[in-house]
Short mmCIF file of C-alpha atoms in Angstrom, two decimals:
data_model
loop_
_atom_site.label_atom_id
_atom_site.label_comp_id
_atom_site.label_asym_id
_atom_site.label_seq_id
_atom_site.Cartn_x
_atom_site.Cartn_y
_atom_site.Cartn_z
CA UNK A 50 -0.65 6.44 -73.76
CA UNK A 51 -3.34 8.40 -74.04
CA UNK A 52 -5.44 4.86 -74.06
CA UNK A 53 -3.71 3.75 -71.26
CA UNK A 54 -4.04 6.80 -69.48
CA UNK A 55 -7.61 7.17 -69.79
CA UNK A 56 -7.82 3.34 -68.03
CA UNK A 57 -6.00 4.12 -65.43
CA UNK A 58 -7.97 6.83 -64.20
CA UNK A 59 -10.69 4.64 -65.33
CA UNK A 60 -9.43 2.07 -62.52
CA UNK A 61 -8.44 4.30 -59.48
CA UNK A 62 -12.49 6.36 -59.84
CA UNK A 63 -13.45 2.63 -59.95
CA UNK A 64 -11.15 2.03 -56.86
CA UNK A 65 -12.41 5.06 -55.26
CA UNK A 66 -16.34 4.54 -55.56
CA UNK A 67 -15.00 1.23 -54.30
CA UNK A 68 -14.50 2.02 -50.83
CA UNK A 69 -16.85 4.19 -50.78
CA UNK A 70 -19.45 1.46 -51.25
CA UNK A 71 -17.61 -0.53 -48.89
CA UNK A 72 -18.50 2.99 -46.40
CA UNK A 73 -22.65 2.90 -46.97
CA UNK A 74 -22.50 -0.92 -47.05
CA UNK A 75 -21.44 -0.95 -43.87
CA UNK A 76 -23.38 1.14 -41.93
CA UNK A 77 -26.18 -0.13 -44.67
CA UNK A 78 -25.78 -3.27 -42.99
CA UNK A 79 -27.40 -2.65 -39.68
CA UNK A 80 -29.47 0.42 -40.57
CA UNK A 81 -32.26 -2.21 -42.14
CA UNK A 82 -35.37 -3.33 -39.86
CA UNK A 83 -34.34 -6.93 -38.01
CA UNK A 84 -36.85 -9.11 -40.04
CA UNK A 85 -35.73 -6.84 -43.72
CA UNK A 86 -35.85 -9.88 -46.44
CA UNK A 87 -35.40 -8.89 -49.50
CA UNK A 88 -33.24 -8.38 -52.72
CA UNK A 89 -31.51 -5.18 -53.98
CA UNK A 90 -31.09 -5.31 -57.87
CA UNK A 91 -29.25 -2.33 -59.29
CA UNK A 92 -28.66 -2.38 -62.47
CA UNK A 93 -26.33 0.11 -65.40
CA UNK A 94 -26.44 -0.86 -69.35
CA UNK A 95 -25.09 1.38 -72.49
CA UNK A 96 -25.78 -0.13 -75.62
CA UNK A 97 -23.94 -4.07 -75.48
CA UNK A 98 -23.74 -4.97 -71.81
CA UNK A 99 -25.37 -4.93 -68.65
CA UNK A 100 -24.16 -4.45 -65.28
CA UNK A 101 -26.24 -6.51 -62.59
CA UNK A 102 -25.52 -5.77 -58.34
CA UNK A 103 -27.46 -7.47 -56.79
CA UNK A 104 -26.49 -6.93 -52.84
CA UNK A 105 -29.05 -9.98 -50.59
CA UNK A 106 -30.12 -8.92 -47.63
CA UNK A 107 -31.38 -11.11 -44.66
CA UNK A 108 -32.13 -10.06 -41.49
CA UNK A 109 -31.91 -6.25 -42.09
CA UNK A 110 -28.04 -6.96 -42.91
CA UNK A 111 -26.81 -6.85 -45.82
CA UNK A 112 -25.28 -10.54 -46.48
CA UNK A 113 -24.17 -10.99 -49.23
CA UNK A 114 -23.18 -8.95 -53.28
CA UNK A 115 -23.15 -10.87 -56.38
CA UNK A 116 -22.61 -9.54 -59.69
CA UNK A 117 -22.90 -10.07 -63.29
CA UNK A 118 -22.41 -8.51 -66.39
CA UNK A 119 -24.07 -9.52 -69.36
CA UNK A 120 -23.58 -8.43 -72.84
CA UNK A 121 -26.91 -7.70 -73.81
CA UNK A 122 -29.51 -7.35 -77.19
CA UNK A 123 -29.44 -3.30 -78.51
CA UNK A 124 -33.36 -4.46 -78.22
CA UNK A 125 -33.40 -5.17 -74.64
CA UNK A 126 -32.96 -2.92 -72.13
CA UNK A 127 -34.87 -0.48 -69.25
CA UNK A 128 -37.75 -2.68 -67.96
CA UNK A 129 -37.31 -5.71 -70.80
CA UNK A 130 -34.23 -5.86 -69.00
CA UNK A 131 -35.40 -6.38 -65.40
CA UNK A 132 -37.70 -9.15 -66.11
CA UNK A 133 -34.49 -11.04 -67.71
CA UNK A 134 -32.43 -10.25 -64.92
CA UNK A 135 -35.02 -11.21 -62.98
CA UNK A 136 -36.33 -14.51 -64.65
CA UNK A 137 -32.03 -15.54 -64.89
CA UNK A 138 -31.72 -14.83 -61.02
CA UNK A 139 -34.47 -17.28 -60.23
CA UNK A 140 -35.29 -19.01 -63.19
CA UNK A 141 -33.82 -22.27 -60.94
CA UNK A 142 -34.07 -20.91 -57.50
CA UNK A 143 -34.88 -22.64 -54.43
CA UNK A 144 -37.68 -21.99 -51.97
CA UNK A 145 -34.99 -20.97 -49.84
CA UNK A 146 -33.83 -18.43 -52.76
CA UNK A 147 -36.80 -16.53 -52.85
CA UNK A 148 -36.85 -13.56 -50.80
CA UNK A 149 -40.14 -11.87 -49.17
CA UNK A 150 -39.54 -8.37 -51.64
CA UNK A 151 -37.80 -7.67 -53.80
CA UNK A 152 -36.82 -4.11 -55.02
CA UNK A 153 -36.32 -3.28 -59.09
CA UNK A 154 -35.26 0.43 -60.12
CA UNK A 155 -38.46 -0.28 -62.33
CA UNK A 156 -41.21 -3.10 -62.87
CA UNK A 157 -41.32 -5.26 -65.99
CA UNK A 158 -44.77 -4.40 -67.62
CA UNK A 159 -45.91 -7.90 -66.44
CA UNK A 160 -45.10 -7.07 -62.85
CA UNK A 161 -47.98 -8.41 -61.34
CA UNK A 162 -47.19 -12.20 -63.72
CA UNK A 163 -43.50 -11.84 -62.61
CA UNK A 164 -44.74 -11.84 -58.97
CA UNK A 165 -47.23 -14.45 -59.52
CA UNK A 166 -44.53 -16.18 -60.21
CA UNK A 167 -41.99 -15.88 -57.67
CA UNK A 168 -44.68 -16.34 -55.22
CA UNK A 169 -45.20 -19.99 -57.35
CA UNK A 170 -41.79 -20.74 -56.59
CA UNK A 171 -41.31 -19.40 -53.40
CA UNK A 172 -44.67 -21.01 -51.42
CA UNK A 173 -45.09 -17.87 -50.22
CA UNK A 174 -45.77 -13.87 -50.80
CA UNK A 175 -42.85 -12.33 -52.07
CA UNK A 176 -43.30 -8.17 -53.14
CA UNK A 177 -42.06 -7.27 -56.48
CA UNK A 178 -41.35 -3.59 -56.03
CA UNK A 179 -38.85 0.33 -56.79
CA UNK A 180 -37.51 1.70 -53.49
CA UNK A 181 -38.64 5.26 -53.33
CA UNK A 182 -38.32 6.32 -50.53
CA UNK A 183 -36.18 5.77 -46.67
CA UNK A 184 -33.13 3.32 -45.77
CA UNK A 185 -34.00 1.09 -49.02
CA UNK A 186 -34.59 3.07 -51.87
CA UNK A 187 -30.54 4.41 -50.46
CA UNK A 188 -29.80 0.81 -50.85
CA UNK A 189 -30.74 0.51 -53.72
CA UNK A 190 -29.09 3.66 -55.02
CA UNK A 191 -25.95 1.82 -53.93
CA UNK A 192 -26.50 -1.23 -55.34
CA UNK A 193 -27.03 0.67 -58.92
CA UNK A 194 -23.62 3.09 -58.33
CA UNK A 195 -21.68 0.30 -57.39
CA UNK A 196 -23.55 -1.52 -60.81
CA UNK A 197 -21.87 1.30 -63.22
CA UNK A 198 -19.10 1.15 -61.98
CA UNK A 199 -19.05 -2.21 -62.78
CA UNK A 200 -19.76 -1.30 -66.17
CA UNK A 201 -16.56 0.80 -66.55
CA UNK A 202 -14.40 -1.54 -65.15
CA UNK A 203 -15.92 -5.01 -66.83
CA UNK A 204 -15.51 -2.04 -70.40
CA UNK A 205 -12.12 -1.05 -70.02
CA UNK A 206 -10.69 -4.05 -68.77
CA UNK A 207 -13.06 -5.86 -72.02
CA UNK A 208 -11.30 -3.12 -74.59
CA UNK A 209 -12.23 -4.58 -77.70
CA UNK A 210 -15.56 -7.32 -77.48
CA UNK A 211 -14.44 -8.72 -80.89
CA UNK A 212 -10.54 -9.37 -79.12
CA UNK A 213 -12.68 -11.22 -76.05
CA UNK A 214 -15.04 -13.40 -78.27
CA UNK A 215 -12.45 -14.20 -80.54
CA UNK A 216 -10.30 -15.49 -77.78
CA UNK A 217 -13.59 -17.32 -76.52
CA UNK A 218 -14.06 -19.88 -79.18
CA UNK A 219 -10.21 -19.80 -79.50
CA UNK A 220 -9.87 -21.37 -76.30
CA UNK A 221 -13.03 -22.94 -76.67
CA UNK A 222 -11.59 -25.18 -79.76
CA UNK A 223 -8.45 -25.82 -77.96
CA UNK A 224 -10.24 -27.06 -74.82
CA UNK A 225 -12.09 -29.05 -77.18
CA UNK A 226 -9.91 -30.02 -79.39
CA UNK A 227 -12.32 -29.07 -82.02
CA UNK A 228 -9.93 -28.52 -85.50
CA UNK A 229 -11.91 -24.82 -86.71
CA UNK A 230 -13.12 -22.02 -84.15
CA UNK A 231 -16.66 -22.64 -83.52
CA UNK A 232 -18.10 -20.45 -85.32
CA UNK A 233 -22.02 -21.47 -84.93
CA UNK A 234 -23.08 -22.79 -81.50
CA UNK A 235 -26.23 -23.83 -80.91
CA UNK A 236 -27.61 -25.07 -76.98
CA UNK A 237 -30.87 -26.94 -76.14
CA UNK A 238 -32.38 -26.94 -72.89
CA UNK A 239 -35.12 -29.14 -71.81
CA UNK A 240 -38.05 -28.97 -69.32
CA UNK A 241 -40.70 -29.79 -67.69
CA UNK A 242 -43.54 -29.53 -65.11
CA UNK A 243 -42.76 -31.88 -62.68
CA UNK A 244 -42.91 -34.41 -66.05
CA UNK A 245 -45.47 -33.15 -68.23
CA UNK A 246 -45.91 -30.10 -70.52
CA UNK A 247 -42.05 -31.18 -71.43
CA UNK A 248 -40.68 -28.38 -74.24
CA UNK A 249 -36.93 -28.01 -74.88
CA UNK A 250 -35.50 -24.40 -76.02
CA UNK A 251 -32.88 -23.90 -78.95
CA UNK A 252 -30.39 -20.89 -78.86
CA UNK A 253 -27.69 -19.96 -81.32
CA UNK A 254 -24.58 -18.10 -81.29
CA UNK A 255 -23.30 -17.07 -84.38
CA UNK A 256 -19.51 -15.33 -83.66
CA UNK A 257 -19.73 -15.36 -80.01
CA UNK A 258 -23.07 -13.22 -79.77
CA UNK A 259 -26.66 -14.36 -79.56
CA UNK A 260 -28.84 -14.98 -82.73
CA UNK A 261 -32.03 -14.77 -81.60
CA UNK A 262 -33.86 -14.56 -84.96
CA UNK A 263 -33.59 -18.24 -84.18
CA UNK A 264 -34.21 -19.00 -81.78
CA UNK A 265 -36.52 -22.33 -81.10
CA UNK A 266 -38.68 -24.19 -79.48
CA UNK A 267 -40.00 -27.93 -79.14
CA UNK A 268 -42.86 -29.67 -78.34
CA UNK A 269 -42.15 -32.82 -76.65
CA UNK A 270 -45.86 -34.96 -76.47
CA UNK A 271 -44.29 -38.28 -75.40
CA UNK A 272 -41.31 -38.76 -73.51
CA UNK A 273 -40.15 -41.70 -70.78
CA UNK A 274 -37.60 -39.02 -68.89
CA UNK A 275 -34.55 -35.92 -69.92
CA UNK A 276 -32.15 -37.73 -72.08
CA UNK A 277 -34.86 -38.92 -74.37
CA UNK A 278 -36.32 -35.50 -74.59
CA UNK A 279 -32.96 -34.65 -76.41
CA UNK A 280 -32.36 -37.17 -78.32
CA UNK A 281 -36.24 -36.56 -80.06
CA UNK A 282 -35.52 -33.01 -80.23
CA UNK A 283 -32.06 -32.73 -81.88
CA UNK A 284 -33.35 -35.85 -84.57
CA UNK A 285 -35.73 -33.60 -85.31
CA UNK A 286 -33.59 -30.53 -85.56
CA UNK A 287 -30.50 -32.42 -87.66
CA UNK A 288 -33.31 -34.05 -89.99
CA UNK A 289 -33.18 -30.44 -91.41
CA UNK A 290 -29.81 -29.89 -92.39
CA UNK A 291 -29.89 -32.82 -94.93
CA UNK A 292 -33.79 -32.19 -96.63
CA UNK A 293 -32.34 -28.19 -96.85
CA UNK A 294 -29.06 -29.45 -97.53
CA UNK A 295 -30.88 -31.27 -101.31
CA UNK A 296 -33.59 -28.61 -101.90
CA UNK A 297 -30.04 -26.07 -101.96
CA UNK A 298 -28.29 -27.85 -103.74
CA UNK A 299 -31.28 -29.39 -106.45
CA UNK A 300 -31.74 -25.56 -107.13
CA UNK A 301 -28.77 -24.13 -107.62
CA UNK A 302 -27.47 -26.42 -110.17
CA UNK A 303 -30.70 -26.28 -111.43
CA UNK A 304 -30.23 -21.98 -112.28
CA UNK A 305 -26.55 -22.88 -113.22
CA UNK A 306 -28.12 -25.53 -115.90
CA UNK A 307 -30.04 -22.89 -117.17
CA UNK A 308 -27.50 -20.29 -116.75
CA UNK A 309 -24.64 -22.44 -119.39
CA UNK A 310 -27.73 -23.88 -122.01
CA UNK A 311 -28.20 -19.88 -122.08
CA UNK A 312 -25.94 -16.92 -123.01
CA UNK A 313 -28.28 -14.65 -122.67
CA UNK A 314 -31.25 -15.43 -119.95
CA UNK A 315 -31.47 -13.31 -117.12
CA UNK A 316 -29.29 -14.85 -114.09
CA UNK A 317 -31.06 -16.79 -110.63
CA UNK A 318 -29.78 -16.39 -107.47
CA UNK A 319 -28.78 -19.17 -105.56
CA UNK A 320 -31.42 -19.43 -103.48
CA UNK A 321 -30.93 -18.72 -99.56
CA UNK A 322 -30.51 -20.93 -96.98
CA UNK A 323 -33.95 -21.70 -94.54
CA UNK A 324 -32.06 -20.08 -91.14
CA UNK A 325 -33.21 -23.38 -89.66
CA UNK A 326 -30.42 -25.52 -91.85
CA UNK A 327 -27.71 -23.49 -91.72
CA UNK A 328 -24.99 -26.14 -90.60
CA UNK A 329 -23.28 -25.65 -86.64
CA UNK A 330 -19.94 -26.09 -86.08
CA UNK A 331 -20.77 -27.12 -82.12
CA UNK A 332 -24.12 -29.04 -80.19
CA UNK A 333 -24.04 -27.68 -76.76
CA UNK A 334 -26.53 -29.66 -73.99
CA UNK A 335 -27.26 -28.81 -70.19
CA UNK A 336 -26.75 -31.85 -68.87
CA UNK A 337 -23.95 -33.96 -67.77
CA UNK A 338 -22.90 -37.27 -68.64
CA UNK A 339 -26.34 -38.41 -70.30
CA UNK A 340 -27.46 -35.53 -71.64
CA UNK A 341 -24.32 -35.69 -73.97
CA UNK A 342 -24.44 -39.10 -74.34
CA UNK A 343 -27.98 -38.87 -75.71
CA UNK A 344 -26.88 -36.51 -78.12
CA UNK A 345 -24.10 -38.06 -79.35
CA UNK A 346 -26.72 -41.18 -80.31
CA UNK A 347 -28.70 -38.70 -81.68
CA UNK A 348 -25.43 -36.89 -84.13
CA UNK A 349 -24.29 -40.89 -84.32
CA UNK A 350 -28.08 -41.86 -85.66
CA UNK A 351 -28.50 -38.37 -87.63
CA UNK A 352 -25.07 -39.48 -89.56
CA UNK A 353 -23.79 -36.16 -87.82
CA UNK A 354 -20.83 -37.04 -85.94
CA UNK A 355 -18.97 -33.79 -88.07
CA UNK A 356 -20.28 -31.55 -85.11
CA UNK A 357 -18.78 -31.35 -82.04
CA UNK A 358 -20.39 -31.62 -79.30
CA UNK A 359 -20.21 -31.24 -75.39
CA UNK A 360 -22.68 -30.52 -72.21
CA UNK A 361 -21.89 -28.57 -69.20
CA UNK A 362 -22.62 -29.89 -65.36
CA UNK A 363 -24.15 -26.86 -63.41
CA UNK A 364 -23.09 -28.13 -59.82
CA UNK A 365 -19.20 -27.18 -60.65
CA UNK A 366 -19.68 -26.03 -63.72
CA UNK A 367 -18.12 -28.90 -65.68
CA UNK A 368 -17.98 -28.97 -69.49
CA UNK A 369 -18.37 -32.72 -70.38
CA UNK A 370 -17.71 -34.75 -74.12
CA UNK A 371 -19.17 -37.39 -75.01
CA UNK A 372 -17.48 -40.93 -74.07
CA UNK A 373 -15.28 -39.37 -71.75
CA UNK A 374 -15.05 -41.14 -68.75
CA UNK A 375 -13.71 -37.57 -66.52
CA UNK A 376 -15.42 -33.67 -67.35
CA UNK A 377 -13.32 -30.80 -69.14
CA UNK A 378 -12.31 -28.19 -66.07
CA UNK A 379 -11.64 -24.89 -67.93
CA UNK A 380 -10.70 -22.13 -65.30
CA UNK A 381 -13.14 -19.92 -64.19
CA UNK A 382 -11.63 -17.34 -65.52
CA UNK A 383 -11.35 -18.61 -69.20
CA UNK A 384 -13.52 -16.44 -72.24
CA UNK A 385 -14.93 -20.23 -73.28
CA UNK A 386 -16.21 -20.87 -69.67
CA UNK A 387 -18.02 -17.34 -69.69
CA UNK A 388 -19.02 -17.68 -73.23
CA UNK A 389 -20.83 -21.50 -72.39
CA UNK A 390 -22.45 -20.07 -69.48
CA UNK A 391 -24.15 -17.61 -71.18
CA UNK A 392 -25.13 -20.04 -74.05
CA UNK A 393 -26.37 -22.66 -70.67
CA UNK A 394 -28.35 -19.39 -68.94
CA UNK A 395 -30.07 -18.06 -72.26
CA UNK A 396 -31.25 -21.18 -73.11
CA UNK A 397 -33.01 -22.04 -69.73
CA UNK A 398 -34.46 -18.60 -69.78
CA UNK A 399 -35.45 -19.03 -73.22
CA UNK A 400 -37.07 -22.00 -71.92
CA UNK A 401 -39.03 -21.03 -69.01
CA UNK A 402 -40.11 -17.34 -71.13
CA UNK A 403 -41.58 -20.02 -73.66
CA UNK A 404 -43.50 -22.48 -70.93
CA UNK A 405 -44.92 -18.85 -68.86
CA UNK A 406 -46.69 -18.94 -72.29
CA UNK A 407 -47.50 -22.07 -72.28
CA UNK A 408 -49.44 -21.97 -69.39
CA UNK A 409 -51.22 -18.49 -69.40
CA UNK A 410 -52.42 -19.83 -72.81
CA UNK A 411 -53.08 -23.59 -71.24
CA UNK A 412 -55.73 -21.55 -68.26
CA UNK A 413 -57.13 -19.49 -70.33
CA UNK A 414 -57.99 -22.25 -72.08
CA UNK A 415 -59.52 -24.62 -69.92
CA UNK A 416 -61.69 -21.21 -68.82
CA UNK A 417 -62.57 -20.21 -71.63
CA UNK A 418 -64.39 -24.52 -72.16
CA UNK A 419 -66.85 -23.28 -69.34
CA UNK A 420 -69.83 -22.28 -70.62
CA UNK A 421 -70.62 -18.89 -69.68
CA UNK A 422 -66.90 -17.89 -69.27
CA UNK A 423 -65.77 -15.41 -70.77
CA UNK A 424 -62.38 -13.63 -71.52
CA UNK A 425 -63.13 -10.40 -68.94
CA UNK A 426 -64.71 -12.98 -66.10
CA UNK A 427 -60.93 -15.17 -67.37
CA UNK A 428 -58.85 -11.79 -66.17
CA UNK A 429 -61.09 -11.00 -63.18
CA UNK A 430 -60.62 -14.40 -61.67
CA UNK A 431 -57.06 -14.65 -62.09
CA UNK A 432 -57.48 -11.00 -60.94
CA UNK A 433 -58.73 -11.63 -57.61
CA UNK A 434 -56.88 -15.21 -56.69
CA UNK A 435 -53.99 -13.89 -57.31
CA UNK A 436 -52.87 -17.69 -59.10
CA UNK A 437 -53.87 -19.83 -60.85
CA UNK A 438 -53.38 -22.53 -58.28
CA UNK A 439 -55.19 -20.13 -55.81
CA UNK A 440 -57.65 -20.41 -58.03
CA UNK A 441 -58.00 -24.53 -58.11
CA UNK A 442 -58.00 -24.60 -54.17
CA UNK A 443 -61.30 -22.23 -54.00
CA UNK A 444 -64.59 -23.68 -53.10
CA UNK A 445 -67.59 -22.82 -54.89
CA UNK A 446 -68.39 -20.08 -52.04
CA UNK A 447 -65.13 -18.06 -51.85
CA UNK A 448 -65.74 -18.31 -56.29
CA UNK A 449 -69.66 -17.12 -55.99
CA UNK A 450 -67.81 -13.80 -53.96
CA UNK A 451 -66.33 -12.25 -57.27
CA UNK A 452 -69.06 -10.04 -58.48
CA UNK A 453 -71.11 -11.29 -61.71
CA UNK A 454 -70.58 -15.74 -61.02
CA UNK A 455 -73.45 -17.32 -59.40
CA UNK A 456 -73.44 -20.33 -57.95
CA UNK A 457 -74.20 -22.12 -60.83
CA UNK A 458 -71.18 -21.14 -62.70
CA UNK A 459 -69.21 -21.23 -59.65
CA UNK A 460 -69.26 -24.81 -59.74
CA UNK A 461 -68.75 -25.20 -63.50
CA UNK A 462 -65.68 -23.89 -63.04
CA UNK A 463 -64.76 -25.99 -59.92
CA UNK A 464 -65.91 -29.13 -62.05
CA UNK A 465 -63.84 -28.18 -65.02
CA UNK A 466 -60.33 -27.62 -63.00
CA UNK A 467 -60.54 -30.39 -60.65
CA UNK A 468 -61.24 -32.02 -64.06
CA UNK A 469 -57.72 -30.88 -65.00
CA UNK A 470 -55.67 -31.32 -61.32
CA UNK A 471 -52.85 -33.63 -61.55
CA UNK A 472 -49.24 -33.88 -61.99
CA UNK A 473 -48.96 -30.75 -64.77
CA UNK A 474 -50.85 -28.42 -61.42
CA UNK A 475 -50.23 -24.78 -62.87
CA UNK A 476 -48.85 -24.36 -58.93
CA UNK A 477 -45.64 -26.34 -60.38
CA UNK A 478 -42.99 -24.05 -62.20
CA UNK A 479 -41.12 -25.24 -65.02
CA UNK A 480 -37.66 -26.70 -64.20
CA UNK A 481 -34.95 -27.49 -65.92
CA UNK A 482 -34.22 -31.39 -66.47
CA UNK A 483 -30.80 -32.88 -65.24
#
């Protein structure tokens, strides 16, 4: 009864706060300058979850409020959480959805790189800032208060995290017709840079929670399309199951044989299974019927048809099963759909992060091949031009304007970047294939 009373009081406070926020929003929607084009992010967090309030301001008016709540890792908070939120929000956004200005509670450590990434995705200048004063700061505070109250409501509704996760897994088992709940789920997403630099991500959820120590990324040197890439990656991953099964069984059998022959022999502990070798109950792919068909072919060829399979098509968030002509439609409020969305978003975030790391490594490697161009000058070049795309378009005269770079070195830089140019230009951001 005491717990119910506390829940009722929390809900009542939340309703009162919503009324106050609505009043502030009605005033704020009219007071910003007519040319204001910005996204504001209010974030509240605790050890397990974070609530995000995304205010969309266009033409000086609040055009929409997008609310999300995410379960987070203990090592993700503050600036790192802001980084993650921005990647989730804009990773699959179209250029028209990215505004001129993005306002956040605190700047991530790689704010300059994030700003450059947003500019490349938008094709125009984007400013990433913290609103410190004025009407934008007031609106950001409103978004933060809204996020705090949303987090309270989220925790009130989900009285037990374990209960919610158990329901999600049970609902998923029923929806997919599985014999048991999928305690280990592996999700795969294939990404590329305009058809080149193909990579795939694998994220792992156990008991409904992410296991980041078991995430993996794959490079795909040669492929025909995204379904072929997915098939290749799954064949490589599934090969580990049989290989490590045999090794673990052989070592365990040898240890037991020694124990039987010599009762006084020291006990030999059985080898702990490699993290990559645990058998998932469910493989989950980001995509619709074609991607599911490719994954099913991999399971068939690898001899692991006992593993369940499904995919999610983002347009309508429908769930596809192998061989079915029609998708499974989960209720929008379903805990099972919420779990699958978290898996899909996490796989996409991990793929984008891997692509960004590869991009920075690739361009640094390319420029390092230019004689006389050291690490300090490479950083200065990228900082001066703001992006790899701008540097690639720069003339010898423009490169020479940078202190310490003469005409000969500038010509060598231009020549090296010209050889690198082609379909995999660095101004094209990673995009998930469908």
